[in-house]
XYZ file of C-alpha atoms in Angstrom:
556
model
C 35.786 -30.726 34.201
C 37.932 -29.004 36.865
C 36.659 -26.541 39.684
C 36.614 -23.487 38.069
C 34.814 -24.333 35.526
C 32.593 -25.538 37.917
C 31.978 -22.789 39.588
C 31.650 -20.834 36.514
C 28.538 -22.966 35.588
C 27.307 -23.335 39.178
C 27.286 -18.952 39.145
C 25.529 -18.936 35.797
C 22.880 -21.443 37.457
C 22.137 -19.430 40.762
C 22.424 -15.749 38.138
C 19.689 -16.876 35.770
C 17.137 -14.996 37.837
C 14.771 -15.051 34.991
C 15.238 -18.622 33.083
C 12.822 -20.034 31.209
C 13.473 -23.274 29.132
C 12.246 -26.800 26.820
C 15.352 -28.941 26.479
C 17.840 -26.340 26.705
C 19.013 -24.167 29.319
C 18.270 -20.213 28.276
C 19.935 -17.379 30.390
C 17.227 -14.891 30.793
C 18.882 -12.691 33.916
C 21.176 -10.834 32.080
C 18.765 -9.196 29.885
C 16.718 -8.173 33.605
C 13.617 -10.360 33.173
C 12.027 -12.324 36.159
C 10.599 -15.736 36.113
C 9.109 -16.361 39.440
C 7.029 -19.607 40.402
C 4.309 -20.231 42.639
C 3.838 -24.208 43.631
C 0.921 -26.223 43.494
C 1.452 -27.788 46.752
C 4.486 -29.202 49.139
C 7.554 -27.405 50.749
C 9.427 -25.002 47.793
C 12.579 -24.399 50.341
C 15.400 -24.484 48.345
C 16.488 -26.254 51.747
C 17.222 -29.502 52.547
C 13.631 -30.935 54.425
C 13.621 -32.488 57.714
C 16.564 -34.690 58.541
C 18.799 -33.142 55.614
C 21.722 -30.405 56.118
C 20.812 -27.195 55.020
C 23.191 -27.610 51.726
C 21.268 -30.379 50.742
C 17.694 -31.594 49.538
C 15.041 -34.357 48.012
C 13.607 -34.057 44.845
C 10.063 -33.173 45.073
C 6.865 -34.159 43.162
C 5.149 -30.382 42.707
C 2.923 -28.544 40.624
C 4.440 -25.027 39.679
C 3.447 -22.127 37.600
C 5.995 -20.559 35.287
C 5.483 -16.650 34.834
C 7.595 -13.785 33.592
C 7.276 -10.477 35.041
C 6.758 -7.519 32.474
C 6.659 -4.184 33.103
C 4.357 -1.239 31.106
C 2.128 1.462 31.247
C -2.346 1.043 30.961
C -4.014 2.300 28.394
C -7.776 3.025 27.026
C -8.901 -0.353 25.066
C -10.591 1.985 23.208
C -9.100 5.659 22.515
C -9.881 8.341 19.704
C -7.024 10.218 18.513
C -7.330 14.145 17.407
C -5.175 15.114 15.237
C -4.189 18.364 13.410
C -6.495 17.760 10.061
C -4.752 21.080 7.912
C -2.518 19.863 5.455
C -0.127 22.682 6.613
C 1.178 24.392 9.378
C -1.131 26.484 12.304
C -0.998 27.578 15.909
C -3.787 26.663 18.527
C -5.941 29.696 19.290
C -8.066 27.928 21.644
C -8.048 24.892 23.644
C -9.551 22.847 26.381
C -7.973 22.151 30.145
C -5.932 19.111 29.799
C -7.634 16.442 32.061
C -11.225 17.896 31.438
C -14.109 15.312 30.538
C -14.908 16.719 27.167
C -18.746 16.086 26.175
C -19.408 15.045 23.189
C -19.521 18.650 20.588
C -17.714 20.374 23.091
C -14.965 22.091 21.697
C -11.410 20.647 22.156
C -8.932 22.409 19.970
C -9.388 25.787 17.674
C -6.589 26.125 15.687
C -5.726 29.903 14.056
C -7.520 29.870 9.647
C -6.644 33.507 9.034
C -4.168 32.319 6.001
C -7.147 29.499 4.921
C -8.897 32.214 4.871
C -7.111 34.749 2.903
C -6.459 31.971 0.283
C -10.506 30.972 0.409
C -10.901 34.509 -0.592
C -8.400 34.438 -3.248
C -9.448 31.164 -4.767
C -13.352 32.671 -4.425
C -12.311 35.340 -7.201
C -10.141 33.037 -9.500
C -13.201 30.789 -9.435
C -15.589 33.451 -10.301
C -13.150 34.399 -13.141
C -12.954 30.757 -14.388
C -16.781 30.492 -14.078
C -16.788 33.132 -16.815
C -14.216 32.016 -19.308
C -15.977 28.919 -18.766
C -19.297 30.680 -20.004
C -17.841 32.446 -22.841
C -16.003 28.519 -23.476
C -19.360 26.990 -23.817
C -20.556 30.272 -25.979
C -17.491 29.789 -28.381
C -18.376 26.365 -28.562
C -22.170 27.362 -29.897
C -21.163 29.571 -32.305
C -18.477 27.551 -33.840
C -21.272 24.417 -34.221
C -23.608 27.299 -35.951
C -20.281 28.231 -38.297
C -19.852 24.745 -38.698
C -23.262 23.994 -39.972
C -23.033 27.680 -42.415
C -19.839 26.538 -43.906
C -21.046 23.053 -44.446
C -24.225 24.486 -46.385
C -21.979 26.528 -48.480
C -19.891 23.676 -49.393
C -22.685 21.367 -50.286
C -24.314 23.976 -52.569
C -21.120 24.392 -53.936
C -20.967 20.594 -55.099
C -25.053 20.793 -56.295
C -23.879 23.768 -58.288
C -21.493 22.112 -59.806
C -23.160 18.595 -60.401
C -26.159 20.690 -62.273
C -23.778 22.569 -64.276
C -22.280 19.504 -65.468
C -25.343 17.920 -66.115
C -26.971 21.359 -67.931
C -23.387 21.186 -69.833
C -23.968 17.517 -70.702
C -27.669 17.058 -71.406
C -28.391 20.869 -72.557
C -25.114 22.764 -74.156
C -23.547 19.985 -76.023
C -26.620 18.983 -77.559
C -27.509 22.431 -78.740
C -23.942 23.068 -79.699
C -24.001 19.896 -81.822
C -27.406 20.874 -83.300
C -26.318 24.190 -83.991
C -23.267 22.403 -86.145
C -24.909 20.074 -87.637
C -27.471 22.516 -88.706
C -24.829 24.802 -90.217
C -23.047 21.810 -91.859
C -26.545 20.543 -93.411
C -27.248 24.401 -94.496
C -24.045 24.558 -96.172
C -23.949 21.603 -97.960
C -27.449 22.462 -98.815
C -26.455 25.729 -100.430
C -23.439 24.272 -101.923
C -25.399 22.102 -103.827
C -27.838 25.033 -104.989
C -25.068 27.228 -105.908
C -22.962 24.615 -107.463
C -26.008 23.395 -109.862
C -26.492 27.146 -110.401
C -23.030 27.494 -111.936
C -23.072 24.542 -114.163
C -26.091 25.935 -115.569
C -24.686 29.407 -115.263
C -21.782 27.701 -117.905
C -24.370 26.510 -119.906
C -26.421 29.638 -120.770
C -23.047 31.572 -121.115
C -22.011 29.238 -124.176
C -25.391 29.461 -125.550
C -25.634 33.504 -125.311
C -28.129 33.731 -122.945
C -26.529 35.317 -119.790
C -23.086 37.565 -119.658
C -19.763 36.678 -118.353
C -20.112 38.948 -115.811
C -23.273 37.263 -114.569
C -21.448 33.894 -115.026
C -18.757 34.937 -112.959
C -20.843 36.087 -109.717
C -21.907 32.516 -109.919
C -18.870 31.120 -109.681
C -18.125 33.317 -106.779
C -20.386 32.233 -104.897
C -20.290 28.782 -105.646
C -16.523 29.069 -104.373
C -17.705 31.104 -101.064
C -20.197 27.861 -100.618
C -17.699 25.598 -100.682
C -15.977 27.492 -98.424
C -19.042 27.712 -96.083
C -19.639 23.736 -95.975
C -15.501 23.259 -95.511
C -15.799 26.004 -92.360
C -18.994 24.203 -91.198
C -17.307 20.706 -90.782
C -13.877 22.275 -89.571
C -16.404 23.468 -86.351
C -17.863 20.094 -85.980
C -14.915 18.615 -85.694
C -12.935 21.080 -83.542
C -15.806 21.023 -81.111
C -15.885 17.400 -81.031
C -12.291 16.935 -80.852
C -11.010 19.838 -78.337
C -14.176 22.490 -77.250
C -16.146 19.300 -75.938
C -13.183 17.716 -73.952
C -12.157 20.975 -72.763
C -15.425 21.680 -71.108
C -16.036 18.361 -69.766
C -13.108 18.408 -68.303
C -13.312 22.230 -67.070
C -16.811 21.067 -65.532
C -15.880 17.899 -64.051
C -12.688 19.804 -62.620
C -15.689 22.175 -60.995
C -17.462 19.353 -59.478
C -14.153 17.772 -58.192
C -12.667 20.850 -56.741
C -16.202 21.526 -54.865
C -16.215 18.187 -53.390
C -12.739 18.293 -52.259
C -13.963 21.748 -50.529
C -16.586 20.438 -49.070
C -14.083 17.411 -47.238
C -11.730 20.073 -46.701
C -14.625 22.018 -44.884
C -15.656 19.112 -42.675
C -12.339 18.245 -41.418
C -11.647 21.901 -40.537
C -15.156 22.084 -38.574
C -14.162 19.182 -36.828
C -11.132 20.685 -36.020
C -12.350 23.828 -34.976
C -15.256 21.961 -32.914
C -12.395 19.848 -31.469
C -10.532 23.155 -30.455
C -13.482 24.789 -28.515
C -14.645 21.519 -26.975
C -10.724 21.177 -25.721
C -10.639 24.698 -24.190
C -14.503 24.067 -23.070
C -13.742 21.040 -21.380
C -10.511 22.303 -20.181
C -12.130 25.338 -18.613
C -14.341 23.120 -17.258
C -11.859 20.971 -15.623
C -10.271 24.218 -14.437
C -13.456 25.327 -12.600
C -13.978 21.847 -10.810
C -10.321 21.999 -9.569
C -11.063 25.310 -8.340
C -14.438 24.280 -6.608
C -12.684 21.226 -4.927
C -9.741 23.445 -3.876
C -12.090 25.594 -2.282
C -14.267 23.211 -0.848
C -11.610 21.448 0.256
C -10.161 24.909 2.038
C -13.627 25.572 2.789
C -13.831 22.195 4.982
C -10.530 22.578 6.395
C -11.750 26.190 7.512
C -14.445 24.002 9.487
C -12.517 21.277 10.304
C -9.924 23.667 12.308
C -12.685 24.122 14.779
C -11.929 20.509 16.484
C -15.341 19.337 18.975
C -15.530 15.966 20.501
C -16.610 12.899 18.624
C -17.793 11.192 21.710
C -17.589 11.550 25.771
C -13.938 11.269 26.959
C -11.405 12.155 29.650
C -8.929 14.649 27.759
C -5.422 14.227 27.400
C -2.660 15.817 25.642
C -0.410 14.204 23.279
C 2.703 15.870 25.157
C 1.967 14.332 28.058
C 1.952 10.609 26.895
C 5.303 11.821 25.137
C 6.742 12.660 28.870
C 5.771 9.712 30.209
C 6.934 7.213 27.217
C 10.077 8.788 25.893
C 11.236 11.115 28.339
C 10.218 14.220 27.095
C 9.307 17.228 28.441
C 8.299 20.108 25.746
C 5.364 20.970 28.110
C 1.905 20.633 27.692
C 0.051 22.103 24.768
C -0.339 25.730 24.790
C -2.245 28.844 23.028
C 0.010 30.055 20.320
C 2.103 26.806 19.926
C 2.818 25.509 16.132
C 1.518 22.196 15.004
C 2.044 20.648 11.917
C -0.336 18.392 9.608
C -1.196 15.073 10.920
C 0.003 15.995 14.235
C -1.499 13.855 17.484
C -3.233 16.713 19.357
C -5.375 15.236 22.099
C -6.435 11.666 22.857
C -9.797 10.854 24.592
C -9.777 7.366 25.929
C -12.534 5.616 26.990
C -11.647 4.577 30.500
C -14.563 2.867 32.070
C -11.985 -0.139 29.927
C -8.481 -0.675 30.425
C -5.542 -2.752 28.942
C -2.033 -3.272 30.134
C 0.344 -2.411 27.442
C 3.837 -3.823 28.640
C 7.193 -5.077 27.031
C 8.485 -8.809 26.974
C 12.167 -9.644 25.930
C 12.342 -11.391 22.522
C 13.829 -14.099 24.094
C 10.734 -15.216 26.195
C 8.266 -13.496 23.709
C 8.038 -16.732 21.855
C 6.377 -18.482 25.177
C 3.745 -15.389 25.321
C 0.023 -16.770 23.808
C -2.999 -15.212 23.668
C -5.453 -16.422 26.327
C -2.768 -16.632 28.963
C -3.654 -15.290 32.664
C -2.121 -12.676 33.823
C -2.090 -10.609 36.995
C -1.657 -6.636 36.634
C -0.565 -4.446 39.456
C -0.872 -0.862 39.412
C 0.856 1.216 42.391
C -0.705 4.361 41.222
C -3.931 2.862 42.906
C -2.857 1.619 46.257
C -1.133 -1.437 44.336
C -4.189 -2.907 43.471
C -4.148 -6.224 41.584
C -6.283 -6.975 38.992
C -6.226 -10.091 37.178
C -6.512 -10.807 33.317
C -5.437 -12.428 30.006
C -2.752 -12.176 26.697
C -4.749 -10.665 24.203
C -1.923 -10.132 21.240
C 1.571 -9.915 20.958
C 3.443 -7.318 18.551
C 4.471 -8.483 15.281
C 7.600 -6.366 15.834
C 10.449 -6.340 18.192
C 10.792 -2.434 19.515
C 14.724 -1.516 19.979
C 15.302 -0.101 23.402
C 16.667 3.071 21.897
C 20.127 4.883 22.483
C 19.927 3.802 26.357
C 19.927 0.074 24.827
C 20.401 -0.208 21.399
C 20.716 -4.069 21.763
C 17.551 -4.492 23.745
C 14.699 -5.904 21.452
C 11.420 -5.924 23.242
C 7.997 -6.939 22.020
C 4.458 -5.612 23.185
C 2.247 -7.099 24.896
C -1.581 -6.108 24.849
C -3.423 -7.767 28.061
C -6.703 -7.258 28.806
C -7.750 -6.576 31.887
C -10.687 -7.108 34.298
C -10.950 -3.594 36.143
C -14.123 -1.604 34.877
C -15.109 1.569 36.890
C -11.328 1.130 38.862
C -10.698 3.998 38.816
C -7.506 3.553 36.290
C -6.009 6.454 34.177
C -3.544 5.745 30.812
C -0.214 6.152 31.297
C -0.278 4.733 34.516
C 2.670 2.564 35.605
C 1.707 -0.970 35.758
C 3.802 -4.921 36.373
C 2.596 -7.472 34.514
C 2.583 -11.524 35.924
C 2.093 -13.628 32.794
C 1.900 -17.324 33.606
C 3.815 -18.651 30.709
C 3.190 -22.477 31.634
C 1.301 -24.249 34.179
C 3.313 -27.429 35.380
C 1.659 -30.401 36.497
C 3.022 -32.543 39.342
C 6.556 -33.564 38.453
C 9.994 -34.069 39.962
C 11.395 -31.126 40.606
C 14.417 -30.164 42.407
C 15.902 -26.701 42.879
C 17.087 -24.638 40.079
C 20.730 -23.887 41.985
C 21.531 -27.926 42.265
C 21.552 -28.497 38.461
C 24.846 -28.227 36.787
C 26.477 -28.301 33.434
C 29.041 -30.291 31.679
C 28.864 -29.513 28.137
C 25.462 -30.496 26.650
C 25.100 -32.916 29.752
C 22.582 -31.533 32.968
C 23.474 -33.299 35.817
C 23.071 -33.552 40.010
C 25.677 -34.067 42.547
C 24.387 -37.011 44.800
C 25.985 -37.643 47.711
C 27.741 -41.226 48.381
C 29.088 -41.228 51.829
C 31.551 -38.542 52.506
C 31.570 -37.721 48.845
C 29.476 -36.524 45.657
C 28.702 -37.856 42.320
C 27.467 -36.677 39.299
C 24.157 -37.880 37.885
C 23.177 -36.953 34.943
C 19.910 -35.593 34.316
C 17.275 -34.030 31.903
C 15.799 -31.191 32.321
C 11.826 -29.733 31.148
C 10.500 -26.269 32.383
C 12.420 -24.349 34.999
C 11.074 -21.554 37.053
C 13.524 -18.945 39.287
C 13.526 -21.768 41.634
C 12.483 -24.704 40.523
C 13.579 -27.316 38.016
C 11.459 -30.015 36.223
C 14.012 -33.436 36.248
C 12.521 -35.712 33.252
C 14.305 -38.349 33.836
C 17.502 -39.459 35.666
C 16.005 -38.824 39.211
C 13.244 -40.172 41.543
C 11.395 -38.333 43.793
C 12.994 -38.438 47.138
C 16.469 -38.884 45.949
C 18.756 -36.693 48.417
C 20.932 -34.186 45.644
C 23.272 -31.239 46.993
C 22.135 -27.562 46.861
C 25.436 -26.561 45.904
C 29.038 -26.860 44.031
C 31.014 -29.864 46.363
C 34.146 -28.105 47.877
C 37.754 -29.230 46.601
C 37.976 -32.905 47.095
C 34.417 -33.887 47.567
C 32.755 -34.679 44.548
C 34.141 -37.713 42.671
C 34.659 -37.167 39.355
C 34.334 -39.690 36.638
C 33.662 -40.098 32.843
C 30.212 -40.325 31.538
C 28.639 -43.382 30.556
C 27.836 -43.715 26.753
C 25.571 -45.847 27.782
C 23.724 -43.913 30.680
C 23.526 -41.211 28.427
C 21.566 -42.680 25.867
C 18.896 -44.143 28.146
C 18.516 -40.437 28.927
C 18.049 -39.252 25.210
C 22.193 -37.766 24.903
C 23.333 -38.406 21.556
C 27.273 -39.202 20.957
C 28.662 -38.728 18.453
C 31.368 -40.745 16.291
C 34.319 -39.135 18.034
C 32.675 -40.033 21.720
C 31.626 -36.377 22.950
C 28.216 -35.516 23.537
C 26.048 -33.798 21.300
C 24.482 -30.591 22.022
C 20.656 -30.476 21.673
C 18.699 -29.356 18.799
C 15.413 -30.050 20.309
C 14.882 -26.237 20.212
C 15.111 -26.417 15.883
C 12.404 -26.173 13.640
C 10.982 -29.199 12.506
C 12.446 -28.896 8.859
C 13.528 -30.848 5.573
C 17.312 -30.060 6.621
C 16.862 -30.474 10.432
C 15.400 -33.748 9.733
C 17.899 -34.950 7.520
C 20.832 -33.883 9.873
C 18.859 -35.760 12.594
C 18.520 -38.823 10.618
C 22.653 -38.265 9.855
C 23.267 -38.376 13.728
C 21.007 -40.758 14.235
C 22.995 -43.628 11.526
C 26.020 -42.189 13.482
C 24.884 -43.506 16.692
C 24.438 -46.574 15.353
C 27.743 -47.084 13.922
C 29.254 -46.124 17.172
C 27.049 -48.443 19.259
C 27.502 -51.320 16.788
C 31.999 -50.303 17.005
């Protein structure tokens, strides 16, 4: 490694300001965070102690305390929120001194209903309106059941009719009408019989003298008109039986049919009609419920524009958190100003408990737990210190906006224990969170640990000279550095980069390496570390790969 790059790493080390690492070195000081450390006992000079030059030092056994500094603003644990609850647009007609403790029903915010008003009005007449097509609805619906039931009669007498004039047709006419043939057929053949045995004898008397021709002759006449009679007679019978009977029956059962199919026809179109008026009752109905909730619902906005207090609180305006968090200065809510729906009006937090809201860099938000300490100092109260805990960390990073887009920050929520301080939100706060707690270890200053690659290492001196030793390194604070192995405590190491000529340079030792926890790799350089990977199927694998690697280049 020649100088420059040397002094390259040796910068980086003294710049870190804000490091914070397991394993692997992390550069924390360019993103502005500070890692301070406070030690649990023993001299923390970055100076050598007594006996040493002030450019060198001994490693120490120490105890330290790894914290991040974080800065934020307090704010109520517990807070209500007011907010504009119109669904539309309004201006504030009345509203209460910004930093006024607001009793609980006193009356916080009065926003202007004249248009909820006007349109409670409006919808109070359509609803009156619907309430009476809804009657006449329901009245339509009556009558057309009574229709219903009318029709229905008439349809079903219709049928009775007809069944009884079938069965009159069956068991009364055609019987008589058969009689009444019959009858006539008997009667003729009867007379025919008379008549005919009249003539013969008729013939009989006129060859013996006794009657006339004449006489004889009217005989025959009618004989002839009785045969006549009887052939008439059983023509009757049989056109009744063979087309007047089948005509009628089917004429009658062509009545009963066409009745029945009426009276189907008439009970669909009842349920139709029933099915109409229900539809436009029901739909009238819906109509007037809609119009009832709509004005309810105006009716409760109209109320809900007068906004009291929930509960006891110290009022303060939305505006002015937005001042103090993103810069902006619209002014303080005013008489006349528009607010839209949804829109934060006034917050009353409850201050007798406060929290520390503040902003860690993604890089160390990983190290943040719940349950850590923390100490919180707020200058807006004489500087005042008041000590605490992690109580969550945000789920999501927040950008840092257009002054730095690249910035990703993540909340931090610490509780704190000042009741009755005195403490306001929005007030400016720094947060100390003890990441870690180190116990006693070798430690050496941050600004005498260098880098070669992968490899951490110390310059040692050896008579006029330095040279390198590697190193591993644990948990670093801004000033101090946990050695896990490679170093004793009291060995003498430099505090800084060995001028041009002083430090002895000279390849690193596969094998010192290894007894340190490097791994080489088949083409002899160093590895870098993957300590800081998730303990996965792949990383495994790839560790077991390296591993068989080592071996192969131990056993060449």
């Amino acid at each position: 490694m020649n100088k420059a790059q040397s002094n390259r790493m040796r910068k980086g080390s003294i710049a870190r300001g804000a490091a914070w690492s397991i394993g692997v070195l992390v550069l924390l000081g360019a993103a502005g965070l500070g890692v301070s450390v406070a030690s649990g006992g023993g001299d923390t000079t970055p100076t050598g102690g007594a006996g040493l030059p002030a450019d060198r030092t001994a490693a120490k056994k120490l105890a330290f305390d790894v914290t991040t500094t974080a800065n934020g603003e307090l704010e109520a644990r517990d807070k209500i929120e007011i907010r504009n609850p119109l669904d539309q647009q309004s201006t504030i007609t009345q509203i209460i001194p910004e930093g006024t403790w607001a009793k609980k029903g006193d009356l916080l915010v009065q926003l202007n209903t004249d248009d909820l008003q006007q349109k409670i009005d409006e919808e109070s007449l359509r609803l009156e309106s619907g309430n009476a097509d809804l009657v006449a609805a329901e009245n339509a619906y009556n009558i057309q059941i009574n229709e219903n039931e009318s029709k229905l009669r008439q349809a079903q007498l219709k049928v009775a009719l007809a069944e009884l004039a079938l069965r009159q047709w069956q068991e009364g006419d055609v019987r008589k009408k058969r009689q009444e043939l019959t009858l006539a057929i008997d009667k003729a053949g009867l007379e025919l019989e008379r008549l005919a045995e009249k003539f013969r004898r008729s013939q009989e008397l006129l060859q013996e003298g006794f009657i006339s021709k004449d006489e004889c002759d009217r005989d025959e006449v009618s004989y002839i008109e009785a045969i006549s009679t009887y052939t008439t007679a059983n023509l009757a019978m049989k056109v009744y039986e063979q087309y007047e009977y089948t005509k009628d029956e089917k004429t009658k059962q062509s009545d009963l049919d066409e009745a029945k199919s009426e009276l189907e026809r008439t009970k669909l179109n009842n349920e139709i009609e029933l099915a109409s008026k229900d539809a436009k009752r029901n739909n009238q109905r819906a109509s007037v419920t809609i119009m009832k909730n709509r004005l309810e619902k105006m009716t409760k906005d109209r109320n809900a524009a007068t906004i009291k207090a929930p509960s006891d609180g110290l009022v303060v305006y939305s505006t002015s958190l937005d001042a103090m968090r993103w810069g902006r200065s619209d002014g303080p809510l005013q008489i006349g100003q528009q607010v839209y729906p949804n829109q934060l009006l006034v917050i009353l937090p409850d201050t007798s408990e406060m929290v520390a809201s503040v902003r860690v860099n993604e890089s160390l938000a990983g190290k943040v737990k719940p349950g850590q300490k923390v100490s919180v100092k707020v200058d807006a109260v004489g500087g005042a210190i008041f000590s605490g805990q992690v109580d969550s960390i945000g789920v999501m990073a927040e950008s840092g906006g257009w002054r730095d887009p690249n910035l990703r920050e993540y909340s931090v929520r610490v509780t704190m224990d000042a009741k009755n301080a005195g403490l306001k939100p929005a007030m400016r706060c720094e947060a100390k969170i003890t990441l870690d707690t180190v116990p006693e270890v070798v430690t050496v200053p941050v600004q005498s640990v260098f880098n070669d690659g992968p490899v951490q290492y110390v310059y040692q001196p050896d008579g006029g000279h330095y040279i390198r030793t590697p190193v591993r390194v644990g948990r670093r604070s801004e000033t101090l550095a946990e050695i896990t192995s490679g170093l004793d405590s009291g060995t003498v190491v430099s505090l800084r980069e060995p001028r041009g000529g002083e430090a002895i340079i000279s390849p690193w030792n596969h094998d010192d390496l290894k007894k340190l926890g490097y791994r080489i790799g088949e083409d002899g350089k160093v590895l870098p570390e993957i300590t800081a990977m998730p303990a996965s199927a792949p990383a495994k694998a790839a560790q077991k790969d390296e591993d068989k690697a080592n071996e192969k280049s131990d056993k060449g």
